[in-house]
Amino acid sequence: TPSHSFFHLTFSKFISIFSPIQNMSSSSSLQLQASSSKSNHHDHHHQQQQPLSRYESQKRRDWNTFGQYLKSQNPPVPLSNCSFNHVLDFLRYLDQFGKTKVHLNGCIFFGQPTPPAPCACPLKQAWGSLDALIGRLRAAYEENGGSPQTNPFAGGAVRVFLREVKDSQQKARGIPYKKKKKKKKSYQVKGSTSSTAQTQQSAYVNQQDS
């Protein structure tokens, strides 16, 4: 019928107009989703790529160096079998890369902090560098799954070794190590002064009350 044909024609036009709009809407939605996904991926990637601090970077390098040292042994030493002896051998091994002049006992410049001429005494790692290195490796060991109870960098033998290196280098280089003294006397004076002031204040209050 004419009315039916008119309705069918009108509906067909509506569909032809609505379909591109629907396609545009779907396309825009997909573009927004893709843009959002790309943005989230970029943010996540940016968070992962944040630069490490100087301490963290050095700690990672030290840990990798120690791991390579264990692998270079004959036979290679697994990290699970590492002991304080391997740590001590590693510290001695590093002496060949040292830059600190440590005078031998028979050197004429032994005990002089600023020798006037060069000598044939060896260069070694400074005690401060070794002490800081052990601190970083001790932390890295536990951060990589090691137990604090079995940490080879925290053993008493390592502490004794570092203390001996410090003492010998102090004597050889003539650089004394001075401990900071606690100011106990000044603290006691402050405490006694405060107590005296409180006593005087209490006496004044009692006089006012009487």
CSV table of C-alpha atoms in Angstrom, one decimal:
chain,number,residue,atom,x,y,z
A,1,THR,CA,0.0,0.0,0.0
A,2,PRO,CA,1.2,3.6,-0.4
A,3,SER,CA,1.3,4.2,3.4
A,4,HIS,CA,3.4,1.0,3.8
A,5,SER,CA,5.7,2.0,1.0
A,6,PHE,CA,6.1,5.5,2.5
A,7,PHE,CA,6.9,4.0,6.0
A,8,HIS,CA,9.4,1.6,4.5
A,9,LEU,CA,11.1,4.5,2.5
A,10,THR,CA,11.3,6.7,5.6
A,11,PHE,CA,12.7,3.9,7.8
A,12,SER,CA,15.3,3.1,5.1
A,13,LYS,CA,16.4,6.8,5.1
A,14,PHE,CA,16.6,6.8,8.9
A,15,ILE,CA,18.8,3.7,8.8
A,16,SER,CA,21.1,5.1,6.2
A,17,ILE,CA,21.5,8.3,8.2
A,18,PHE,CA,21.9,6.6,11.6
A,19,SER,CA,24.4,3.9,10.5
A,20,PRO,CA,27.3,6.3,9.7
A,21,ILE,CA,26.7,8.0,13.0
A,22,GLN,CA,26.7,4.7,14.9
A,23,ASN,CA,29.9,3.7,13.1
A,24,MET,CA,31.5,7.0,13.9
A,25,SER,CA,30.5,6.6,17.5
A,26,SER,CA,31.9,3.1,17.7
A,27,SER,CA,35.1,4.3,16.0
A,28,SER,CA,35.5,7.2,18.4
A,29,SER,CA,34.9,4.8,21.3
A,30,LEU,CA,37.6,2.5,20.0
A,31,GLN,CA,40.0,5.4,19.5
A,32,LEU,CA,39.4,6.6,23.0
A,33,GLN,CA,40.0,3.1,24.4
A,34,ALA,CA,43.2,2.8,22.4
A,35,SER,CA,44.3,6.2,23.5
A,36,SER,CA,43.5,5.4,27.1
A,37,SER,CA,45.3,2.1,26.9
A,38,LYS,CA,48.3,3.7,25.3
A,39,SER,CA,48.4,6.4,28.0
A,40,ASN,CA,48.2,3.9,30.8
A,41,HIS,CA,51.0,1.8,29.1
A,42,HIS,CA,53.1,5.0,28.8
A,43,ASP,CA,52.6,5.9,32.4
A,44,HIS,CA,53.4,2.4,33.6
A,45,HIS,CA,56.5,2.3,31.3
A,46,HIS,CA,57.6,5.7,32.7
A,47,GLN,CA,57.2,4.5,36.3
A,48,GLN,CA,59.4,1.5,35.4
A,49,GLN,CA,62.1,3.7,33.8
A,50,GLN,CA,62.5,6.0,36.8
A,51,PRO,CA,66.3,6.5,37.2
A,52,LEU,CA,67.9,4.8,40.2
A,53,SER,CA,69.7,6.9,42.9
A,54,ARG,CA,73.4,7.0,42.9
A,55,TYR,CA,73.5,4.6,45.9
A,56,GLU,CA,71.2,2.1,44.3
A,57,SER,CA,73.1,2.2,41.0
A,58,GLN,CA,76.4,1.6,42.8
A,59,LYS,CA,74.9,-1.2,44.9
A,60,ARG,CA,73.6,-2.9,41.7
A,61,ARG,CA,77.1,-2.6,40.1
A,62,ASP,CA,78.8,-4.0,43.2
A,63,TRP,CA,76.4,-6.9,43.4
A,64,ASN,CA,77.0,-7.8,39.7
A,65,THR,CA,80.7,-7.5,40.2
A,66,PHE,CA,80.7,-9.9,43.1
A,67,GLY,CA,78.5,-12.3,41.2
A,68,GLN,CA,81.0,-12.3,38.3
A,69,TYR,CA,83.8,-12.9,40.8
A,70,LEU,CA,82.1,-16.0,42.2
A,71,LYS,CA,81.5,-17.3,38.6
A,72,SER,CA,85.2,-16.8,37.7
A,73,GLN,CA,86.4,-19.1,40.5
A,74,ASN,CA,87.6,-22.6,39.7
A,75,PRO,CA,85.1,-24.2,40.1
A,76,PRO,CA,82.5,-21.5,40.0
A,77,VAL,CA,80.9,-20.8,43.4
A,78,PRO,CA,77.1,-20.6,43.6
A,79,LEU,CA,75.8,-17.7,45.7
A,80,SER,CA,74.1,-20.2,48.0
A,81,ASN,CA,77.5,-21.6,48.9
A,82,CYS,CA,79.2,-18.2,49.4
A,83,SER,CA,80.9,-17.8,52.8
A,84,PHE,CA,82.8,-15.1,54.6
A,85,ASN,CA,86.0,-16.6,53.2
A,86,HIS,CA,84.9,-15.8,49.6
A,87,VAL,CA,84.1,-12.2,50.8
A,88,LEU,CA,87.6,-11.8,52.3
A,89,ASP,CA,89.2,-13.2,49.1
A,90,PHE,CA,87.1,-10.7,47.1
A,91,LEU,CA,88.3,-7.8,49.2
A,92,ARG,CA,91.9,-8.8,48.8
A,93,TYR,CA,91.3,-9.3,45.0
A,94,LEU,CA,90.1,-5.6,44.8
A,95,ASP,CA,93.4,-4.3,46.1
A,96,GLN,CA,94.9,-4.6,42.6
A,97,PHE,CA,92.5,-1.9,41.5
A,98,GLY,CA,93.2,0.4,44.5
A,99,LYS,CA,94.4,4.0,44.2
A,100,THR,CA,95.5,4.6,47.8
A,101,LYS,CA,99.2,4.5,48.6
A,102,VAL,CA,99.8,2.3,51.7
A,103,HIS,CA,103.5,2.5,52.9
A,104,LEU,CA,105.2,-0.7,53.9
A,105,ASN,CA,106.7,-1.1,57.4
A,106,GLY,CA,110.3,-0.6,56.0
A,107,CYS,CA,109.5,2.5,53.9
A,108,ILE,CA,111.2,5.7,54.9
A,109,PHE,CA,107.8,7.5,54.4
A,110,PHE,CA,105.9,5.1,56.7
A,111,GLY,CA,103.6,7.1,58.9
A,112,GLN,CA,103.9,10.3,56.9
A,113,PRO,CA,100.5,11.6,55.6
A,114,THR,CA,102.2,13.7,52.9
A,115,PRO,CA,105.4,12.1,51.7
A,116,PRO,CA,107.8,14.5,49.8
A,117,ALA,CA,108.7,12.0,47.1
A,118,PRO,CA,107.3,8.9,45.4
A,119,CYS,CA,108.0,5.4,46.6
A,120,ALA,CA,107.5,1.8,45.5
A,121,CYS,CA,104.9,0.9,48.1
A,122,PRO,CA,101.7,-0.7,46.7
A,123,LEU,CA,98.4,1.0,45.9
A,124,LYS,CA,95.4,-0.6,47.7
A,125,GLN,CA,91.8,0.0,48.3
A,126,ALA,CA,91.2,2.6,51.0
A,127,TRP,CA,89.6,1.3,54.2
A,128,GLY,CA,86.6,3.7,53.8
A,129,SER,CA,85.9,2.4,50.3
A,130,LEU,CA,85.9,-1.3,51.5
A,131,ASP,CA,83.7,-0.5,54.5
A,132,ALA,CA,81.1,1.3,52.3
A,133,LEU,CA,81.3,-1.6,49.7
A,134,ILE,CA,80.6,-4.2,52.4
A,135,GLY,CA,77.6,-2.1,53.6
A,136,ARG,CA,76.1,-2.1,50.1
A,137,LEU,CA,76.7,-5.8,49.5
A,138,ARG,CA,75.3,-6.7,52.8
A,139,ALA,CA,72.0,-4.9,51.9
A,140,ALA,CA,72.0,-6.3,48.3
A,141,TYR,CA,72.4,-9.9,49.6
A,142,GLU,CA,69.2,-9.6,51.6
A,143,GLU,CA,67.4,-7.7,48.9
A,144,ASN,CA,68.1,-10.6,46.5
A,145,GLY,CA,66.6,-13.2,48.8
A,146,GLY,CA,69.4,-14.0,51.2
A,147,SER,CA,68.7,-14.6,54.9
A,148,PRO,CA,70.1,-12.1,57.5
A,149,GLN,CA,71.2,-15.1,59.5
A,150,THR,CA,73.4,-16.4,56.8
A,151,ASN,CA,74.6,-13.1,55.3
A,152,PRO,CA,78.3,-13.6,54.6
A,153,PHE,CA,78.9,-9.9,54.5
A,154,ALA,CA,77.7,-9.4,58.1
A,155,GLY,CA,80.0,-12.0,59.7
A,156,GLY,CA,82.4,-11.2,62.5
A,157,ALA,CA,85.4,-12.2,60.4
A,158,VAL,CA,84.6,-9.5,57.9
A,159,ARG,CA,84.3,-6.9,60.6
A,160,VAL,CA,87.7,-8.0,62.1
A,161,PHE,CA,89.3,-7.8,58.6
A,162,LEU,CA,88.0,-4.3,58.1
A,163,ARG,CA,89.2,-3.2,61.5
A,164,GLU,CA,92.7,-4.6,60.8
A,165,VAL,CA,92.8,-2.8,57.4
A,166,LYS,CA,91.7,0.5,59.1
A,167,ASP,CA,94.4,0.2,61.8
A,168,SER,CA,97.2,-0.7,59.4
A,169,GLN,CA,96.3,2.0,57.0
A,170,GLN,CA,96.2,4.6,59.8
A,171,LYS,CA,99.7,3.7,60.9
A,172,ALA,CA,101.1,3.4,57.4
A,173,ARG,CA,99.6,6.7,56.1
A,174,GLY,CA,99.9,8.6,59.3
A,175,ILE,CA,96.2,9.5,59.4
A,176,PRO,CA,94.8,9.1,62.9
A,177,TYR,CA,91.2,8.1,63.5
A,178,LYS,CA,89.6,10.2,66.2
A,179,LYS,CA,86.5,9.1,67.9
A,180,LYS,CA,83.9,11.8,68.7
A,181,LYS,CA,83.7,12.2,72.5
A,182,LYS,CA,80.3,12.5,74.1
A,183,LYS,CA,79.8,15.6,76.1
A,184,LYS,CA,78.6,14.0,79.3
A,185,LYS,CA,79.9,16.9,81.6
A,186,SER,CA,77.9,19.6,79.7
A,187,TYR,CA,74.8,17.3,79.9
A,188,GLN,CA,75.2,16.9,83.6
A,189,VAL,CA,75.7,20.6,84.1
A,190,LYS,CA,72.5,21.3,82.1
A,191,GLY,CA,70.7,18.8,84.2
A,192,SER,CA,71.9,20.1,87.5
A,193,THR,CA,71.1,23.7,86.4
A,194,SER,CA,67.6,22.7,85.5
A,195,SER,CA,67.2,20.9,88.8
A,196,THR,CA,68.5,24.0,90.7
A,197,ALA,CA,66.1,26.2,88.8
A,198,GLN,CA,63.2,23.9,89.6
A,199,THR,CA,64.2,23.8,93.3
A,200,GLN,CA,64.3,27.6,93.5
A,201,GLN,CA,61.0,27.9,91.8
A,202,SER,CA,59.4,25.5,94.2
A,203,ALA,CA,60.8,27.4,97.2
A,204,TYR,CA,59.4,30.7,95.8
A,205,VAL,CA,56.0,29.1,95.3
A,206,ASN,CA,56.0,27.8,98.9
A,207,GLN,CA,56.9,31.3,100.2
A,208,GLN,CA,54.1,32.8,98.3
A,209,ASP,CA,51.6,30.2,99.7
A,210,SER,CA,52.8,30.8,103.2
